[in-house]
PDB file of C-alpha atoms in Angstrom:
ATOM      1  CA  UNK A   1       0.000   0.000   0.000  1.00 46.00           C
ATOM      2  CA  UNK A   2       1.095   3.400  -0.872  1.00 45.00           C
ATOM      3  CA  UNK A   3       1.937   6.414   1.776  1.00 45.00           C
ATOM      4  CA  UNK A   4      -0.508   8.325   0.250  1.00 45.00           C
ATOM      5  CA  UNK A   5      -3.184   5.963   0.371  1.00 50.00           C
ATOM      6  CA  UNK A   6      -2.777   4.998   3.594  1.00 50.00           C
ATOM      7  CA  UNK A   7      -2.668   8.261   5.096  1.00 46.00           C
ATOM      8  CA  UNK A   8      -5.868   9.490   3.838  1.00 54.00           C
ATOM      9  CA  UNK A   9      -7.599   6.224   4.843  1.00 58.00           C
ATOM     10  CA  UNK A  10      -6.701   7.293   8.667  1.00 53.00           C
ATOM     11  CA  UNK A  11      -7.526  10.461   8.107  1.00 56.00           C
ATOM     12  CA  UNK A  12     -10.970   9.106   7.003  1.00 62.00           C
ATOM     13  CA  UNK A  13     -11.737   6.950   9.676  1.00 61.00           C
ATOM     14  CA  UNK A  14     -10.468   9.606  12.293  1.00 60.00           C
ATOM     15  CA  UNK A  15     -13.594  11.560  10.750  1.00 64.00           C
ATOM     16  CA  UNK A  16     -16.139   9.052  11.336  1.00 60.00           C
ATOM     17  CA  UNK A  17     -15.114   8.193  14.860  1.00 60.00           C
ATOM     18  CA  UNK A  18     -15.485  11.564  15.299  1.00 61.00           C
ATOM     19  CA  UNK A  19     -18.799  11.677  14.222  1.00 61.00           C
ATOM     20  CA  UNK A  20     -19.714   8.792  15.815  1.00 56.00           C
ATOM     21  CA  UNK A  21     -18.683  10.672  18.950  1.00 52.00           C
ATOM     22  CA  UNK A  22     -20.738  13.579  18.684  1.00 54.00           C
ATOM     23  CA  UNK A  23     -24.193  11.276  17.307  1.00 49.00           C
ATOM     24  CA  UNK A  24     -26.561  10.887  20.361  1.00 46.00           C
ATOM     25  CA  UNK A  25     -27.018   6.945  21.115  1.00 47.00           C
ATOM     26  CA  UNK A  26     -29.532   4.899  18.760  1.00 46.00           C
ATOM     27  CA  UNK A  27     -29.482   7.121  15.834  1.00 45.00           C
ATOM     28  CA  UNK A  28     -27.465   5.330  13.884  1.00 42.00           C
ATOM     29  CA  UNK A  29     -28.349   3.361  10.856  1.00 44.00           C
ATOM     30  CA  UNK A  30     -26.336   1.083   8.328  1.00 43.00           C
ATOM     31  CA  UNK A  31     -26.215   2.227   4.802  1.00 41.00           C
ATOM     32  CA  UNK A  32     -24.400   1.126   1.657  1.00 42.00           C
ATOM     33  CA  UNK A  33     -22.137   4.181   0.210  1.00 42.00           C
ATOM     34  CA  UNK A  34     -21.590   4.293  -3.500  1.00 42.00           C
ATOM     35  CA  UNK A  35     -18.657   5.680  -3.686  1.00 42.00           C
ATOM     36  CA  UNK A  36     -17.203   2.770  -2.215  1.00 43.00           C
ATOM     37  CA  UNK A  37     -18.364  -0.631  -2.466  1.00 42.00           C
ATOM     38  CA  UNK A  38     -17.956  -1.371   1.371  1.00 43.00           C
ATOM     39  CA  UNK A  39     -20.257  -1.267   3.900  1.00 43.00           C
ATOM     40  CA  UNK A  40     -20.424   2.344   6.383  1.00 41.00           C
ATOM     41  CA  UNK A  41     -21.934   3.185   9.516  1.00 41.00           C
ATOM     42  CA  UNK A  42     -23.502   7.201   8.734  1.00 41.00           C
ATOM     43  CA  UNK A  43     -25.353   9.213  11.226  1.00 41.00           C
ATOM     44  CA  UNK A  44     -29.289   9.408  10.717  1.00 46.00           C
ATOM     45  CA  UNK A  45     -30.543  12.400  11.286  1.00 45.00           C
ATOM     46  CA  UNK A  46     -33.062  13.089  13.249  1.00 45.00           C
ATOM     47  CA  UNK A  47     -36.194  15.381  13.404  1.00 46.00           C
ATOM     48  CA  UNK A  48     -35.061  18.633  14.772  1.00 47.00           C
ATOM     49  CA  UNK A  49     -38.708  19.441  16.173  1.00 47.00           C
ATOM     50  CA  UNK A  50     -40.461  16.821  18.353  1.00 51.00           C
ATOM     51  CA  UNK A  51     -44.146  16.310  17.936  1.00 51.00           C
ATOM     52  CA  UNK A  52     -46.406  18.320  20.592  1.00 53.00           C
ATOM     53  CA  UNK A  53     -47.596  16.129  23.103  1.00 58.00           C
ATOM     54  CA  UNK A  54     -51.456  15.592  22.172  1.00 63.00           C
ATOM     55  CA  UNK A  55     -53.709  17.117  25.546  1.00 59.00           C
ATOM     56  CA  UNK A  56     -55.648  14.543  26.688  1.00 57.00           C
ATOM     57  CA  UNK A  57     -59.177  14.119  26.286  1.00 57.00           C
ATOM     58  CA  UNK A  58     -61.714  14.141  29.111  1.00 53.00           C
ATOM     59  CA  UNK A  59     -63.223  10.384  28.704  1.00 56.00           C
ATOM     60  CA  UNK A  60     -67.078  10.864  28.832  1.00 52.00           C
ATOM     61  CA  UNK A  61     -68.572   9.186  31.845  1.00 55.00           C
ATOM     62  CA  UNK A  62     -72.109   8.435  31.393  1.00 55.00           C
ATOM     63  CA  UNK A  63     -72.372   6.527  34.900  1.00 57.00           C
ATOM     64  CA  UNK A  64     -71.804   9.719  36.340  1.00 56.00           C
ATOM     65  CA  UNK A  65     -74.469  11.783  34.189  1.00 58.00           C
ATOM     66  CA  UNK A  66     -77.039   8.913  35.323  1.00 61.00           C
ATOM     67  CA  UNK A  67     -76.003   9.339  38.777  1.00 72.00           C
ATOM     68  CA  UNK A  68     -76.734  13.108  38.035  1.00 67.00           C
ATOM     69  CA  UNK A  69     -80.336  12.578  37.231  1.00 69.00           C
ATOM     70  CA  UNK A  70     -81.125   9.662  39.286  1.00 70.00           C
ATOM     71  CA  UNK A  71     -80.643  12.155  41.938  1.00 71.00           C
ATOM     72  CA  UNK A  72     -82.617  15.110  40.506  1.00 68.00           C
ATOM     73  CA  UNK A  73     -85.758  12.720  39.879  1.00 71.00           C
ATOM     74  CA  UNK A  74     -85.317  11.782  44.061  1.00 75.00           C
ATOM     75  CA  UNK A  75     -85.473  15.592  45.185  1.00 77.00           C
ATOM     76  CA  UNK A  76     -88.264  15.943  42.443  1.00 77.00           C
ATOM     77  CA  UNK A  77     -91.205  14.735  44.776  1.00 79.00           C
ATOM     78  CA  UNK A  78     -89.420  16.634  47.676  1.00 81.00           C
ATOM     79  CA  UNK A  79     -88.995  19.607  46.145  1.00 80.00           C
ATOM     80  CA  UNK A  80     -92.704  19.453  45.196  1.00 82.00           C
ATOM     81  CA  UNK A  81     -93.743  19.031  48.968  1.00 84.00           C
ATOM     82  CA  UNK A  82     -91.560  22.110  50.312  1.00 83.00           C
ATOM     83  CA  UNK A  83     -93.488  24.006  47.242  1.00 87.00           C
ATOM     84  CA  UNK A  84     -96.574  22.341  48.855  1.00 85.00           C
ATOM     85  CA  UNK A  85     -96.124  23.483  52.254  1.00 87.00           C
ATOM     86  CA  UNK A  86     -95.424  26.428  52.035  1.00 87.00           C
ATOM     87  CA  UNK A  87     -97.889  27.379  49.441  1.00 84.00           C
ATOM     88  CA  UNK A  88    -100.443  25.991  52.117  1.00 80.00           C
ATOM     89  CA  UNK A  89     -98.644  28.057  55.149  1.00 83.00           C
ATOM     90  CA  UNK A  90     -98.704  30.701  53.187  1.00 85.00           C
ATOM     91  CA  UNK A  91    -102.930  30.121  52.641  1.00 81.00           C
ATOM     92  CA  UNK A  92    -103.319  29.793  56.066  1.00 85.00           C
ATOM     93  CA  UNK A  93    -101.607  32.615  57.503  1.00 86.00           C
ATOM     94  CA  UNK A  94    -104.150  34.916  54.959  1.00 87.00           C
ATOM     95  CA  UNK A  95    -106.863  33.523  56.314  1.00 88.00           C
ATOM     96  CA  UNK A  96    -105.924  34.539  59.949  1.00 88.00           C
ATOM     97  CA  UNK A  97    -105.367  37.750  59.141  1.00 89.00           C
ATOM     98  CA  UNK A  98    -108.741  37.786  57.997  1.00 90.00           C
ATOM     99  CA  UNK A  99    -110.113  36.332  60.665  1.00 90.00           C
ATOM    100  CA  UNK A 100    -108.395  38.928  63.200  1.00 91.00           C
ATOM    101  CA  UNK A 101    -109.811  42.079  61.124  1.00 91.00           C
ATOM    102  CA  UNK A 102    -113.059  39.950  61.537  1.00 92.00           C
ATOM    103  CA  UNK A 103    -112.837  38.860  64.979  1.00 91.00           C
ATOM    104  CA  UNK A 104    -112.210  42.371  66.223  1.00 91.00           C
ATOM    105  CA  UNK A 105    -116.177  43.054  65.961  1.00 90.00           C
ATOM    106  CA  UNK A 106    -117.423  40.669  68.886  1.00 92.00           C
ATOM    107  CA  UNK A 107    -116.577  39.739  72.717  1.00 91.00           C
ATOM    108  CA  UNK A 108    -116.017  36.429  71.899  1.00 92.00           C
ATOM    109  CA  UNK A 109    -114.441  35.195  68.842  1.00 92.00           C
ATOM    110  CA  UNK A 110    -112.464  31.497  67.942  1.00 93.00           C
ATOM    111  CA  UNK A 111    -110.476  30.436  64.922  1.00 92.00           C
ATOM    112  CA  UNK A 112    -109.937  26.618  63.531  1.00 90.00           C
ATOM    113  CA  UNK A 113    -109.937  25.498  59.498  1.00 89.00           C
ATOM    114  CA  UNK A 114    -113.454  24.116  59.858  1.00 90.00           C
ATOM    115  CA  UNK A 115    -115.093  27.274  61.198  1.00 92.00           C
ATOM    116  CA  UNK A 116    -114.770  31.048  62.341  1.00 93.00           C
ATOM    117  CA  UNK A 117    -116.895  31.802  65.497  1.00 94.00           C
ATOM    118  CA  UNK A 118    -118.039  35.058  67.204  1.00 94.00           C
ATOM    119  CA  UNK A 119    -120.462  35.920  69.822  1.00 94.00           C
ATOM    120  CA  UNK A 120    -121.513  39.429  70.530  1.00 92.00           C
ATOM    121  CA  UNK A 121    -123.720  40.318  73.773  1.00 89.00           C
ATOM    122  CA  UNK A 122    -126.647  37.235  72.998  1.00 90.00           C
ATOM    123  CA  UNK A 123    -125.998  36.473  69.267  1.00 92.00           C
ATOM    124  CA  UNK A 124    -123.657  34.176  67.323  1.00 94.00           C
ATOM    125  CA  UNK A 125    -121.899  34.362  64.249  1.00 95.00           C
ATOM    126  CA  UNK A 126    -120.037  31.837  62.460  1.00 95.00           C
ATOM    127  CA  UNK A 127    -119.362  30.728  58.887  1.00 93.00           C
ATOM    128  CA  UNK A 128    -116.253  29.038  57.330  1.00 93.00           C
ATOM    129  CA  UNK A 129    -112.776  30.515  57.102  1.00 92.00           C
ATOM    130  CA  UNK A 130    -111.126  32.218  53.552  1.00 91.00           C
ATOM    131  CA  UNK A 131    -108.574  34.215  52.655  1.00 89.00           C
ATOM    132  CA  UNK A 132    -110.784  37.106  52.415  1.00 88.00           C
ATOM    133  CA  UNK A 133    -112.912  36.528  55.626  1.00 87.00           C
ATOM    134  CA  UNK A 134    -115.893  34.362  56.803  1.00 89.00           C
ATOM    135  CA  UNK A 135    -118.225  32.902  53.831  1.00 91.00           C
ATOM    136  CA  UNK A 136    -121.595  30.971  54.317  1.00 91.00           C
ATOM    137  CA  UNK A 137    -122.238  33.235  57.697  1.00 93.00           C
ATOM    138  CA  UNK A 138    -124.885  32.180  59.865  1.00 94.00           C
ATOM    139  CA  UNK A 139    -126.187  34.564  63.014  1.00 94.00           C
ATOM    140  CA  UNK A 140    -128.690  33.081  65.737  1.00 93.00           C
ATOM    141  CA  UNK A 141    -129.634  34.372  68.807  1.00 92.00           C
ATOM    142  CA  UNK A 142    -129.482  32.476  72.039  1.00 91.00           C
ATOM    143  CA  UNK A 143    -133.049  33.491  73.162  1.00 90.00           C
ATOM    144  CA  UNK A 144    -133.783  31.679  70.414  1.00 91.00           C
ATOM    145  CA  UNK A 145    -131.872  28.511  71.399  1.00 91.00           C
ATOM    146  CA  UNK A 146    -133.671  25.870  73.488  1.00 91.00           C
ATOM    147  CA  UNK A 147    -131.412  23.291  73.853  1.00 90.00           C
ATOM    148  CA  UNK A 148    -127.144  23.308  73.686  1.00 91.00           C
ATOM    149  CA  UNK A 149    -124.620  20.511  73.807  1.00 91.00           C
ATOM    150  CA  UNK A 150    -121.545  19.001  72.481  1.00 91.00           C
ATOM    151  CA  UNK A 151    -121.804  16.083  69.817  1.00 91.00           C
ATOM    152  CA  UNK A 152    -118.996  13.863  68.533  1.00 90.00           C
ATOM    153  CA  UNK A 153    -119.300  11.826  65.275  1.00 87.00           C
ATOM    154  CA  UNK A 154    -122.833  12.468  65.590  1.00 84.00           C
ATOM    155  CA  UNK A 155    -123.418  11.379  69.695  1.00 87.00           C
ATOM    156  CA  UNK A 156    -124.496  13.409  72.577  1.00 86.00           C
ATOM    157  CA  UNK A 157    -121.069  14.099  74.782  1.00 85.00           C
ATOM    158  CA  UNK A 158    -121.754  13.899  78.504  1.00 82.00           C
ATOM    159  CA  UNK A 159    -121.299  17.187  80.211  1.00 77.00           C
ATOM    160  CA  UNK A 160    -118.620  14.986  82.537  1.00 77.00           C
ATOM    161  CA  UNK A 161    -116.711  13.649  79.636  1.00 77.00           C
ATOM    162  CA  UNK A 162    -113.333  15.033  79.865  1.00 73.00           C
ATOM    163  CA  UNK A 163    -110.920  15.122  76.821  1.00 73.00           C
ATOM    164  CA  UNK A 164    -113.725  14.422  74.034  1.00 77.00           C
ATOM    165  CA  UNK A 165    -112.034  13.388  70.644  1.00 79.00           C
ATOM    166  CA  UNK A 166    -113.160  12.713  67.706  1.00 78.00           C
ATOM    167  CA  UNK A 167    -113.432  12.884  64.063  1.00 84.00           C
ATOM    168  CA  UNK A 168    -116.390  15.473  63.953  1.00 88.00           C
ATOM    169  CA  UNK A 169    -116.630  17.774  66.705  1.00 91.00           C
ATOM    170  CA  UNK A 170    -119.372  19.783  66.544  1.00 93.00           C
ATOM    171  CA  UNK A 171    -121.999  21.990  68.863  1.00 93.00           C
ATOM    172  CA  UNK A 172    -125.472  21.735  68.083  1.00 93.00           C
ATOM    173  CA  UNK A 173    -127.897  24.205  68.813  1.00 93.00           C
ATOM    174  CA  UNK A 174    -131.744  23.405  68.652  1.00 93.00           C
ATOM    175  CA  UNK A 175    -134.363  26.435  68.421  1.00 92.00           C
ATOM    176  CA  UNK A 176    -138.292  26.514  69.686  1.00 86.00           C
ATOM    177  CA  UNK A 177    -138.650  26.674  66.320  1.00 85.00           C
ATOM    178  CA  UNK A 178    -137.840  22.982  65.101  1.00 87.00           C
ATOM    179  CA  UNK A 179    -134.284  23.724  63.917  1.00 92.00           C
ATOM    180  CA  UNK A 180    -130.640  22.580  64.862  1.00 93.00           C
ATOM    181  CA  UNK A 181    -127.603  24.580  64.174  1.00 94.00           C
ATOM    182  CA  UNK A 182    -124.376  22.698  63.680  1.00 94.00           C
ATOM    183  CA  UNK A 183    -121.295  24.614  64.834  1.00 95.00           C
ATOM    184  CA  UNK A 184    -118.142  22.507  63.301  1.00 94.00           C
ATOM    185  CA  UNK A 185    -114.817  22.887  65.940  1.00 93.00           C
ATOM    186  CA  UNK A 186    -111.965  20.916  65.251  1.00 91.00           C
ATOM    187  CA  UNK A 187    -110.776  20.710  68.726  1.00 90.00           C
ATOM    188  CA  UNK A 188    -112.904  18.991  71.528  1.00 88.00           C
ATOM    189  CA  UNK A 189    -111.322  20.852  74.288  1.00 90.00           C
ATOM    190  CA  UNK A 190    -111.986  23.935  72.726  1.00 91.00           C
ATOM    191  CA  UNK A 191    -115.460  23.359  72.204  1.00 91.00           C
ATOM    192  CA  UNK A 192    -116.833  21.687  75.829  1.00 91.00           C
ATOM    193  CA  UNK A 193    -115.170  25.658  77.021  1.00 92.00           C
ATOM    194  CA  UNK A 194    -117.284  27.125  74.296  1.00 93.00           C
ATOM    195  CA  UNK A 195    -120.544  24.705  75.336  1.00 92.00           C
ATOM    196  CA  UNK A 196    -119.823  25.543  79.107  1.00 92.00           C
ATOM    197  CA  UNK A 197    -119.608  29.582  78.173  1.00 92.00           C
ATOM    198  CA  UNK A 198    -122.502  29.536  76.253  1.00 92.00           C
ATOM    199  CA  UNK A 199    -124.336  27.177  78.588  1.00 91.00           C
ATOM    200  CA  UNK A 200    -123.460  30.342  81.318  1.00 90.00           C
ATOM    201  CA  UNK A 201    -124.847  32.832  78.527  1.00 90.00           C
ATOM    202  CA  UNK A 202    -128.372  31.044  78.054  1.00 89.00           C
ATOM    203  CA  UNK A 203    -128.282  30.940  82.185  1.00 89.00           C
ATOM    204  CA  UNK A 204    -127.882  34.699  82.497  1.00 87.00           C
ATOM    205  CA  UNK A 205    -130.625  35.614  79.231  1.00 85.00           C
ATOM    206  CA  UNK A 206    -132.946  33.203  81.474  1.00 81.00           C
ATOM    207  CA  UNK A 207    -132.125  34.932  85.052  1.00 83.00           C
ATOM    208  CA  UNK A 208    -132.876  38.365  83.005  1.00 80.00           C
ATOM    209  CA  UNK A 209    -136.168  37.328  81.500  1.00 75.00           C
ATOM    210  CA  UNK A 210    -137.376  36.242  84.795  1.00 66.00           C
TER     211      UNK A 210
END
């Protein structure tokens, strides 16, 4: 081999081992070179821009949705109820403001959801309860009134019955004339006090006439 030869064939391979030096591990491929007919070891090179990382998706998760309105058809029903009460609180408390305007005309008045009551020297008043004040009023006087007592569910309370209860509470009222007055109470308690007051009432109209 000549001098010449052999010099530039080190001078060669000192420039690929250099090259190999600088590469960055596993870019390397084997390639055939033409101007030779041996076998070489280039560089690849790589992409000088990396792809952008893709952003990740939010995976849909219909379990959750269902979740979602399995609870809103739950607090459907409740929420109806709450609307419920306090549409009906809300109807109450108008109709005892109207019975307090109304009540302010007598000596005796009483308040329930079945009836508004109101006495005034020896006559009675009563009708049932709205939002804009008594309806379907009814006024008798007790000189009128023959016989008074307490009935529950349609039978004669004894005047020593303590605690009555019952589904329909009710005073009845009979005239000279034939007729019975029904007062409706809700409250038995309240009623035997409004039977023994009015019971004092027909007393003192009978003392007066005497």
């Amino acid at each position: 081999m000549e001098p010449g030869n052999s010099v530039g064939s080190c001078c060669k391979t000192l420039q690929f081992i250099g090259q190999m030096l600088k590469a960055e591990p596993g870019k390397l491929r084997r390639s055939d070179t033409s101007d030779r007919g041996s076998n070489a070891y280039i560089l690849r090179q790589s992409d000088r821009t990396q792809a952008a990382p893709r952003p990740i998706q939010p995976t849909a998760n219909p379990r959750g949705k269902k979740n979602y309105m399995e609870r809103g058809l739950l607090w459907l029903p409740l929420l109806g109820v709450f609307i419920g009460l306090a549409w009906a609180g809300w109807h109450e408390f108008q109709k005892v403001q109207a019975y307090e305007a109304w009540a302010t005309e007598f000596d005796r008045s009483k308040y329930d959801i079945r009836s508004m009551l109101g006495q005034r020297d020896d006559e009675l008043t009563w009708g049932r309860p709205t939002r804009k004040g008594p309806i379907d009023l009814t006024t008798l006087s007790l000189q009128q009134v023959t016989t008074l007592q307490l009935e529950i569910d349609g039978k004669t309370v004894p005047a020593d019955q303590t605690n009555p209860t019952g589904k329909s509470v009710e005073l009845a009222l009979a005239t000279a004339g034939g007729e019975t007055y029904r007062i409706p109470f809700t409250d038995g308690d309240l009623a035997r006090r409004w039977e023994k007051a009015l019971h004092q009432s027909l007393q003192a109209l009978k003392s007066a006439s005497a």
